[in-house]
Amino acid sequence: MVEGGGTVHTQLLLQGLADELQLVLAPLFVGDPGAPRLFGPGGYQRGRLRLVETRRIEDVVLMRYRPTAPGTGPVASAADRHWLALACELAELCPPSTTAFSVGAVVVAADGTELARGHSREGADPVVHAEEAALAKIDPADPRLANATVYSSLEPCARRASRPAPCARLILDAGVRRVVTAWREPDTFVAGADGSGVLAAGGTDVVVLEEYADRAQAPTATSSADPSGPRLRTPSPRPTRAGPKSPNAVSSADPSGPGLRWPPPRPPERAGAPPAGPVPPRAGGRSDQPDLRPAPGPGTLPVTVPEPTRRWL
């Protein structure tokens, strides 16, 4: 959270770095025309903000807003993440299938207005795709489609056997020129699937938010628990920054290496020490807490260790 004056607020909003706006309404009339403003002049994101919470705090009201207007071009915005998360939620509504992916899709206008939503196998159509179902609910003559964004939990298909036109072609024909998705279509049903390539060739910007990939794949993985169902391609490992590593962890990477053990092995016993065995509980203590005091050896005097003082904070 960042708290500041009009200059800081303006810079954050103009750079698209604010994913939430919190306002506290406390009416105070100021007649000075030169009084500070909450925001300065600039080109702000389009569309209205979405109210997500109101809370009374004594004699003021806290209001939380989040942006709803999609981003532009290849740059992702906070609203893009909100709408893609909704598409992933819609994928959970898909009827189970072992022969198809479970996908959710949302079509959003440039001002943040939701135009339509859909999911795979919606209604009584067992082969309808999510993007297809959503676009079918919009008037093809709607002028807002030209600046709309399609959010799909899976990359729109480039080829399919169940319909004459794949989803990538349907999006291009609808005039949509921006798509946000969570993961690329694997070669489970169609080898060399490249819906993003088809869209890009048609002049559509494709934004992939890989942080939503696991959430987008979950409905398909659940419905394909049957071994005969579709198997998802394991994503390539992401590069990680080099940093200090534990020598033991490095040396134990080999299965034949030492490995790490917990608890550590007991040290060898001293000559003449009594054999190791269960230790009786201390008087007044819990039976599940072992006595950590050393046992007296031969020729040594017993030592009385005071019980620790327990303090409740």
PDB file of N, CA and C in Angstrom, residues 152-229:
ATOM      1  N   SER A 152      -9.657 -15.799 -21.941  1.00  0.00           N
ATOM      2  CA  SER A 152      -9.884 -17.236 -22.030  1.00  0.00           C
ATOM      3  C   SER A 152      -8.863 -17.954 -21.160  1.00  0.00           C
ATOM      4  N   SER A 153      -9.337 -18.913 -20.366  1.00  0.00           N
ATOM      5  CA  SER A 153      -8.410 -19.627 -19.494  1.00  0.00           C
ATOM      6  C   SER A 153      -7.437 -20.499 -20.277  1.00  0.00           C
ATOM      7  N   LEU A 154      -7.756 -20.820 -21.529  1.00  0.00           N
ATOM      8  CA  LEU A 154      -6.860 -21.573 -22.403  1.00  0.00           C
ATOM      9  C   LEU A 154      -6.737 -20.849 -23.733  1.00  0.00           C
ATOM     10  N   GLU A 155      -5.572 -20.927 -24.331  1.00  0.00           N
ATOM     11  CA  GLU A 155      -5.352 -20.319 -25.640  1.00  0.00           C
ATOM     12  C   GLU A 155      -6.447 -20.748 -26.623  1.00  0.00           C
ATOM     13  N   PRO A 156      -7.074 -19.812 -27.341  1.00  0.00           N
ATOM     14  CA  PRO A 156      -8.106 -20.196 -28.316  1.00  0.00           C
ATOM     15  C   PRO A 156      -7.555 -21.183 -29.342  1.00  0.00           C
ATOM     16  N   CYS A 157      -8.407 -22.138 -29.703  1.00  0.00           N
ATOM     17  CA  CYS A 157      -7.961 -23.212 -30.591  1.00  0.00           C
ATOM     18  C   CYS A 157      -7.714 -22.691 -31.999  1.00  0.00           C
ATOM     19  N   ALA A 158      -6.773 -23.327 -32.674  1.00  0.00           N
ATOM     20  CA  ALA A 158      -6.451 -22.975 -34.062  1.00  0.00           C
ATOM     21  C   ALA A 158      -7.092 -23.926 -35.050  1.00  0.00           C
ATOM     22  N   ARG A 159      -7.361 -25.159 -34.606  1.00  0.00           N
ATOM     23  CA  ARG A 159      -8.026 -26.155 -35.451  1.00  0.00           C
ATOM     24  C   ARG A 159      -8.912 -27.005 -34.562  1.00  0.00           C
ATOM     25  N   ARG A 160     -10.030 -27.487 -35.127  1.00  0.00           N
ATOM     26  CA  ARG A 160     -10.929 -28.353 -34.394  1.00  0.00           C
ATOM     27  C   ARG A 160     -11.727 -29.193 -35.372  1.00  0.00           C
ATOM     28  N   ALA A 161     -12.178 -30.348 -34.911  1.00  0.00           N
ATOM     29  CA  ALA A 161     -12.938 -31.250 -35.766  1.00  0.00           C
ATOM     30  C   ALA A 161     -14.441 -31.110 -35.574  1.00  0.00           C
ATOM     31  N   SER A 162     -14.867 -30.527 -34.442  1.00  0.00           N
ATOM     32  CA  SER A 162     -16.291 -30.486 -34.126  1.00  0.00           C
ATOM     33  C   SER A 162     -17.023 -29.312 -34.755  1.00  0.00           C
ATOM     34  N   ARG A 163     -16.295 -28.312 -35.268  1.00  0.00           N
ATOM     35  CA  ARG A 163     -16.919 -27.135 -35.858  1.00  0.00           C
ATOM     36  C   ARG A 163     -16.109 -26.714 -37.083  1.00  0.00           C
ATOM     37  N   PRO A 164     -16.733 -26.036 -38.047  1.00  0.00           N
ATOM     38  CA  PRO A 164     -15.993 -25.596 -39.236  1.00  0.00           C
ATOM     39  C   PRO A 164     -14.931 -24.555 -38.918  1.00  0.00           C
ATOM     40  N   ALA A 165     -15.221 -23.652 -37.951  1.00  0.00           N
ATOM     41  CA  ALA A 165     -14.291 -22.555 -37.649  1.00  0.00           C
ATOM     42  C   ALA A 165     -13.764 -22.694 -36.233  1.00  0.00           C
ATOM     43  N   PRO A 166     -12.452 -22.613 -36.048  1.00  0.00           N
ATOM     44  CA  PRO A 166     -11.888 -22.648 -34.689  1.00  0.00           C
ATOM     45  C   PRO A 166     -12.135 -21.325 -33.968  1.00  0.00           C
ATOM     46  N   CYS A 167     -11.871 -21.315 -32.679  1.00  0.00           N
ATOM     47  CA  CYS A 167     -12.152 -20.132 -31.874  1.00  0.00           C
ATOM     48  C   CYS A 167     -11.278 -18.943 -32.274  1.00  0.00           C
ATOM     49  N   ALA A 168     -10.029 -19.203 -32.660  1.00  0.00           N
ATOM     50  CA  ALA A 168      -9.169 -18.102 -33.084  1.00  0.00           C
ATOM     51  C   ALA A 168      -9.777 -17.389 -34.285  1.00  0.00           C
ATOM     52  N   ARG A 169     -10.339 -18.141 -35.227  1.00  0.00           N
ATOM     53  CA  ARG A 169     -10.973 -17.532 -36.397  1.00  0.00           C
ATOM     54  C   ARG A 169     -12.239 -16.796 -36.003  1.00  0.00           C
ATOM     55  N   LEU A 170     -13.028 -17.349 -35.059  1.00  0.00           N
ATOM     56  CA  LEU A 170     -14.239 -16.667 -34.602  1.00  0.00           C
ATOM     57  C   LEU A 170     -13.916 -15.319 -33.965  1.00  0.00           C
ATOM     58  N   ILE A 171     -12.823 -15.273 -33.219  1.00  0.00           N
ATOM     59  CA  ILE A 171     -12.427 -14.016 -32.580  1.00  0.00           C
ATOM     60  C   ILE A 171     -12.026 -12.988 -33.627  1.00  0.00           C
ATOM     61  N   LEU A 172     -11.259 -13.405 -34.617  1.00  0.00           N
ATOM     62  CA  LEU A 172     -10.852 -12.482 -35.673  1.00  0.00           C
ATOM     63  C   LEU A 172     -12.063 -11.991 -36.471  1.00  0.00           C
ATOM     64  N   ASP A 173     -12.973 -12.896 -36.783  1.00  0.00           N
ATOM     65  CA  ASP A 173     -14.156 -12.506 -37.555  1.00  0.00           C
ATOM     66  C   ASP A 173     -15.058 -11.557 -36.770  1.00  0.00           C
ATOM     67  N   ALA A 174     -15.030 -11.654 -35.436  1.00  0.00           N
ATOM     68  CA  ALA A 174     -15.836 -10.747 -34.619  1.00  0.00           C
ATOM     69  C   ALA A 174     -15.223  -9.364 -34.510  1.00  0.00           C
ATOM     70  N   GLY A 175     -13.980  -9.202 -34.959  1.00  0.00           N
ATOM     71  CA  GLY A 175     -13.328  -7.900 -34.911  1.00  0.00           C
ATOM     72  C   GLY A 175     -12.557  -7.632 -33.639  1.00  0.00           C
ATOM     73  N   VAL A 176     -12.447  -8.620 -32.751  1.00  0.00           N
ATOM     74  CA  VAL A 176     -11.713  -8.436 -31.499  1.00  0.00           C
ATOM     75  C   VAL A 176     -10.222  -8.458 -31.802  1.00  0.00           C
ATOM     76  N   ARG A 177      -9.497  -7.528 -31.217  1.00  0.00           N
ATOM     77  CA  ARG A 177      -8.068  -7.417 -31.504  1.00  0.00           C
ATOM     78  C   ARG A 177      -7.197  -7.517 -30.260  1.00  0.00           C
ATOM     79  N   ARG A 178      -7.738  -8.132 -29.200  1.00  0.00           N
ATOM     80  CA  ARG A 178      -6.922  -8.340 -27.989  1.00  0.00           C
ATOM     81  C   ARG A 178      -7.462  -9.554 -27.253  1.00  0.00           C
ATOM     82  N   VAL A 179      -6.533 -10.460 -26.881  1.00  0.00           N
ATOM     83  CA  VAL A 179      -6.880 -11.691 -26.169  1.00  0.00           C
ATOM     84  C   VAL A 179      -5.913 -11.860 -25.007  1.00  0.00           C
ATOM     85  N   VAL A 180      -6.445 -12.223 -23.846  1.00  0.00           N
ATOM     86  CA  VAL A 180      -5.633 -12.510 -22.660  1.00  0.00           C
ATOM     87  C   VAL A 180      -5.932 -13.945 -22.246  1.00  0.00           C
ATOM     88  N   THR A 181      -4.892 -14.748 -22.082  1.00  0.00           N
ATOM     89  CA  THR A 181      -5.064 -16.157 -21.735  1.00  0.00           C
ATOM     90  C   THR A 181      -4.058 -16.557 -20.670  1.00  0.00           C
ATOM     91  N   ALA A 182      -4.265 -17.756 -20.097  1.00  0.00           N
ATOM     92  CA  ALA A 182      -3.419 -18.214 -18.993  1.00  0.00           C
ATOM     93  C   ALA A 182      -2.356 -19.203 -19.439  1.00  0.00           C
ATOM     94  N   TRP A 183      -2.630 -20.015 -20.480  1.00  0.00           N
ATOM     95  CA  TRP A 183      -1.624 -20.991 -20.905  1.00  0.00           C
ATOM     96  C   TRP A 183      -1.891 -21.400 -22.342  1.00  0.00           C
ATOM     97  N   ARG A 184      -0.826 -21.880 -22.982  1.00  0.00           N
ATOM     98  CA  ARG A 184      -0.895 -22.310 -24.375  1.00  0.00           C
ATOM     99  C   ARG A 184      -1.537 -23.690 -24.470  1.00  0.00           C
ATOM    100  N   GLU A 185      -2.205 -23.930 -25.583  1.00  0.00           N
ATOM    101  CA  GLU A 185      -2.847 -25.229 -25.770  1.00  0.00           C
ATOM    102  C   GLU A 185      -1.786 -26.305 -25.980  1.00  0.00           C
ATOM    103  N   PRO A 186      -1.794 -27.373 -25.171  1.00  0.00           N
ATOM    104  CA  PRO A 186      -0.822 -28.457 -25.359  1.00  0.00           C
ATOM    105  C   PRO A 186      -1.213 -29.338 -26.540  1.00  0.00           C
ATOM    106  N   ASP A 187      -0.311 -30.245 -26.915  1.00  0.00           N
ATOM    107  CA  ASP A 187      -0.546 -31.128 -28.060  1.00  0.00           C
ATOM    108  C   ASP A 187      -1.344 -32.362 -27.647  1.00  0.00           C
ATOM    109  N   THR A 188      -2.350 -32.188 -26.814  1.00  0.00           N
ATOM    110  CA  THR A 188      -3.127 -33.326 -26.331  1.00  0.00           C
ATOM    111  C   THR A 188      -4.063 -33.860 -27.406  1.00  0.00           C
ATOM    112  N   PHE A 189      -4.778 -32.967 -28.069  1.00  0.00           N
ATOM    113  CA  PHE A 189      -5.736 -33.370 -29.092  1.00  0.00           C
ATOM    114  C   PHE A 189      -5.312 -32.940 -30.487  1.00  0.00           C
ATOM    115  N   VAL A 190      -4.589 -31.813 -30.583  1.00  0.00           N
ATOM    116  CA  VAL A 190      -4.159 -31.278 -31.881  1.00  0.00           C
ATOM    117  C   VAL A 190      -2.664 -31.028 -31.814  1.00  0.00           C
ATOM    118  N   ALA A 191      -1.901 -31.688 -32.667  1.00  0.00           N
ATOM    119  CA  ALA A 191      -0.454 -31.496 -32.685  1.00  0.00           C
ATOM    120  C   ALA A 191      -0.127 -30.131 -33.292  1.00  0.00           C
ATOM    121  N   GLY A 192       0.816 -29.442 -32.658  1.00  0.00           N
ATOM    122  CA  GLY A 192       1.244 -28.146 -33.178  1.00  0.00           C
ATOM    123  C   GLY A 192       0.188 -27.078 -33.076  1.00  0.00           C
ATOM    124  N   ALA A 193      -0.672 -27.148 -32.061  1.00  0.00           N
ATOM    125  CA  ALA A 193      -1.707 -26.122 -31.885  1.00  0.00           C
ATOM    126  C   ALA A 193      -1.052 -24.772 -31.632  1.00  0.00           C
ATOM    127  N   ASP A 194      -1.510 -23.752 -32.351  1.00  0.00           N
ATOM    128  CA  ASP A 194      -0.918 -22.419 -32.221  1.00  0.00           C
ATOM    129  C   ASP A 194      -1.987 -21.365 -32.479  1.00  0.00           C
ATOM    130  N   GLY A 195      -2.962 -21.300 -31.583  1.00  0.00           N
ATOM    131  CA  GLY A 195      -3.989 -20.281 -31.726  1.00  0.00           C
ATOM    132  C   GLY A 195      -3.443 -18.879 -31.604  1.00  0.00           C
ATOM    133  N   SER A 196      -2.411 -18.707 -30.769  1.00  0.00           N
ATOM    134  CA  SER A 196      -1.815 -17.380 -30.620  1.00  0.00           C
ATOM    135  C   SER A 196      -1.180 -16.921 -31.924  1.00  0.00           C
ATOM    136  N   GLY A 197      -0.569 -17.864 -32.653  1.00  0.00           N
ATOM    137  CA  GLY A 197       0.025 -17.511 -33.937  1.00  0.00           C
ATOM    138  C   GLY A 197      -1.025 -17.076 -34.940  1.00  0.00           C
ATOM    139  N   VAL A 198      -2.174 -17.763 -34.959  1.00  0.00           N
ATOM    140  CA  VAL A 198      -3.256 -17.382 -35.866  1.00  0.00           C
ATOM    141  C   VAL A 198      -3.781 -15.990 -35.514  1.00  0.00           C
ATOM    142  N   LEU A 199      -3.951 -15.733 -34.226  1.00  0.00           N
ATOM    143  CA  LEU A 199      -4.447 -14.428 -33.793  1.00  0.00           C
ATOM    144  C   LEU A 199      -3.450 -13.318 -34.119  1.00  0.00           C
ATOM    145  N   ALA A 200      -2.166 -13.579 -33.839  1.00  0.00           N
ATOM    146  CA  ALA A 200      -1.158 -12.561 -34.116  1.00  0.00           C
ATOM    147  C   ALA A 200      -1.068 -12.262 -35.611  1.00  0.00           C
ATOM    148  N   ALA A 201      -1.193 -13.296 -36.438  1.00  0.00           N
ATOM    149  CA  ALA A 201      -1.156 -13.070 -37.884  1.00  0.00           C
ATOM    150  C   ALA A 201      -2.336 -12.231 -38.350  1.00  0.00           C
ATOM    151  N   GLY A 202      -3.439 -12.281 -37.606  1.00  0.00           N
ATOM    152  CA  GLY A 202      -4.605 -11.481 -37.953  1.00  0.00           C
ATOM    153  C   GLY A 202      -4.619 -10.111 -37.321  1.00  0.00           C
ATOM    154  N   GLY A 203      -3.546  -9.733 -36.619  1.00  0.00           N
ATOM    155  CA  GLY A 203      -3.466  -8.400 -36.035  1.00  0.00           C
ATOM    156  C   GLY A 203      -3.998  -8.288 -34.628  1.00  0.00           C
ATOM    157  N   THR A 204      -4.133  -9.401 -33.933  1.00  0.00           N
ATOM    158  CA  THR A 204      -4.642  -9.391 -32.560  1.00  0.00           C
ATOM    159  C   THR A 204      -3.502  -9.551 -31.571  1.00  0.00           C
ATOM    160  N   ASP A 205      -3.495  -8.713 -30.544  1.00  0.00           N
ATOM    161  CA  ASP A 205      -2.506  -8.817 -29.479  1.00  0.00           C
ATOM    162  C   ASP A 205      -2.894  -9.959 -28.541  1.00  0.00           C
ATOM    163  N   VAL A 206      -1.925 -10.801 -28.192  1.00  0.00           N
ATOM    164  CA  VAL A 206      -2.149 -11.928 -27.290  1.00  0.00           C
ATOM    165  C   VAL A 206      -1.267 -11.739 -26.059  1.00  0.00           C
ATOM    166  N   VAL A 207      -1.891 -11.708 -24.887  1.00  0.00           N
ATOM    167  CA  VAL A 207      -1.193 -11.560 -23.614  1.00  0.00           C
ATOM    168  C   VAL A 207      -1.368 -12.855 -22.835  1.00  0.00           C
ATOM    169  N   VAL A 208      -0.263 -13.444 -22.384  1.00  0.00           N
ATOM    170  CA  VAL A 208      -0.292 -14.689 -21.617  1.00  0.00           C
ATOM    171  C   VAL A 208       0.151 -14.382 -20.183  1.00  0.00           C
ATOM    172  N   LEU A 209      -0.741 -14.612 -19.228  1.00  0.00           N
ATOM    173  CA  LEU A 209      -0.436 -14.424 -17.812  1.00  0.00           C
ATOM    174  C   LEU A 209      -0.208 -15.802 -17.195  1.00  0.00           C
ATOM    175  N   GLU A 210       1.048 -16.236 -17.216  1.00  0.00           N
ATOM    176  CA  GLU A 210       1.373 -17.605 -16.808  1.00  0.00           C
ATOM    177  C   GLU A 210       1.131 -17.864 -15.327  1.00  0.00           C
ATOM    178  N   GLU A 211       1.015 -16.822 -14.512  1.00  0.00           N
ATOM    179  CA  GLU A 211       0.774 -17.062 -13.099  1.00  0.00           C
ATOM    180  C   GLU A 211      -0.613 -17.664 -12.842  1.00  0.00           C
ATOM    181  N   TYR A 212      -1.485 -17.648 -13.845  1.00  0.00           N
ATOM    182  CA  TYR A 212      -2.807 -18.253 -13.708  1.00  0.00           C
ATOM    183  C   TYR A 212      -2.879 -19.639 -14.355  1.00  0.00           C
ATOM    184  N   ALA A 213      -1.770 -20.169 -14.835  1.00  0.00           N
ATOM    185  CA  ALA A 213      -1.789 -21.439 -15.568  1.00  0.00           C
ATOM    186  C   ALA A 213      -2.277 -22.598 -14.693  1.00  0.00           C
ATOM    187  N   ASP A 214      -1.773 -22.709 -13.477  1.00  0.00           N
ATOM    188  CA  ASP A 214      -2.185 -23.819 -12.618  1.00  0.00           C
ATOM    189  C   ASP A 214      -3.678 -23.767 -12.331  1.00  0.00           C
ATOM    190  N   ARG A 215      -4.172 -22.579 -12.085  1.00  0.00           N
ATOM    191  CA  ARG A 215      -5.603 -22.435 -11.794  1.00  0.00           C
ATOM    192  C   ARG A 215      -6.442 -22.756 -13.031  1.00  0.00           C
ATOM    193  N   ALA A 216      -5.945 -22.384 -14.201  1.00  0.00           N
ATOM    194  CA  ALA A 216      -6.687 -22.646 -15.429  1.00  0.00           C
ATOM    195  C   ALA A 216      -6.683 -24.129 -15.787  1.00  0.00           C
ATOM    196  N   GLN A 217      -5.614 -24.836 -15.453  1.00  0.00           N
ATOM    197  CA  GLN A 217      -5.508 -26.259 -15.790  1.00  0.00           C
ATOM    198  C   GLN A 217      -6.267 -27.153 -14.819  1.00  0.00           C
ATOM    199  N   ALA A 218      -6.545 -26.660 -13.625  1.00  0.00           N
ATOM    200  CA  ALA A 218      -7.143 -27.504 -12.585  1.00  0.00           C
ATOM    201  C   ALA A 218      -8.451 -28.154 -13.006  1.00  0.00           C
ATOM    202  N   PRO A 219      -9.408 -27.441 -13.612  1.00  0.00           N
ATOM    203  CA  PRO A 219     -10.665 -28.123 -14.005  1.00  0.00           C
ATOM    204  C   PRO A 219     -10.444 -29.246 -15.003  1.00  0.00           C
ATOM    205  N   THR A 220      -9.534 -29.072 -15.951  1.00  0.00           N
ATOM    206  CA  THR A 220      -9.257 -30.136 -16.914  1.00  0.00           C
ATOM    207  C   THR A 220      -8.568 -31.308 -16.235  1.00  0.00           C
ATOM    208  N   ALA A 221      -7.621 -31.031 -15.338  1.00  0.00           N
ATOM    209  CA  ALA A 221      -6.919 -32.109 -14.643  1.00  0.00           C
ATOM    210  C   ALA A 221      -7.881 -32.913 -13.783  1.00  0.00           C
ATOM    211  N   THR A 222      -8.876 -32.243 -13.199  1.00  0.00           N
ATOM    212  CA  THR A 222      -9.852 -32.940 -12.369  1.00  0.00           C
ATOM    213  C   THR A 222     -10.731 -33.853 -13.197  1.00  0.00           C
ATOM    214  N   SER A 223     -11.213 -33.360 -14.334  1.00  0.00           N
ATOM    215  CA  SER A 223     -12.103 -34.170 -15.162  1.00  0.00           C
ATOM    216  C   SER A 223     -11.365 -35.277 -15.900  1.00  0.00           C
ATOM    217  N   SER A 224     -10.027 -35.170 -16.013  1.00  0.00           N
ATOM    218  CA  SER A 224      -9.249 -36.185 -16.719  1.00  0.00           C
ATOM    219  C   SER A 224      -8.504 -37.100 -15.756  1.00  0.00           C
ATOM    220  N   ALA A 225      -9.062 -37.264 -14.546  1.00  0.00           N
ATOM    221  CA  ALA A 225      -8.428 -38.160 -13.583  1.00  0.00           C
ATOM    222  C   ALA A 225      -8.406 -39.595 -14.086  1.00  0.00           C
ATOM    223  N   ASP A 226      -9.321 -39.933 -14.975  1.00  0.00           N
ATOM    224  CA  ASP A 226      -9.319 -41.257 -15.591  1.00  0.00           C
ATOM    225  C   ASP A 226      -8.047 -41.425 -16.426  1.00  0.00           C
ATOM    226  N   PRO A 227      -7.283 -42.510 -16.286  1.00  0.00           N
ATOM    227  CA  PRO A 227      -6.054 -42.680 -17.075  1.00  0.00           C
ATOM    228  C   PRO A 227      -6.285 -42.612 -18.573  1.00  0.00           C
ATOM    229  N   SER A 228      -7.509 -42.913 -19.017  1.00  0.00           N
ATOM    230  CA  SER A 228      -7.774 -42.855 -20.450  1.00  0.00           C
ATOM    231  C   SER A 228      -8.084 -41.448 -20.928  1.00  0.00           C
ATOM    232  N   GLY A 229      -8.180 -40.492 -20.006  1.00  0.00           N
ATOM    233  CA  GLY A 229      -8.509 -39.120 -20.376  1.00  0.00           C
ATOM    234  C   GLY A 229      -7.294 -38.356 -20.870  1.00  0.00           C
TER     235      GLY A 229
END
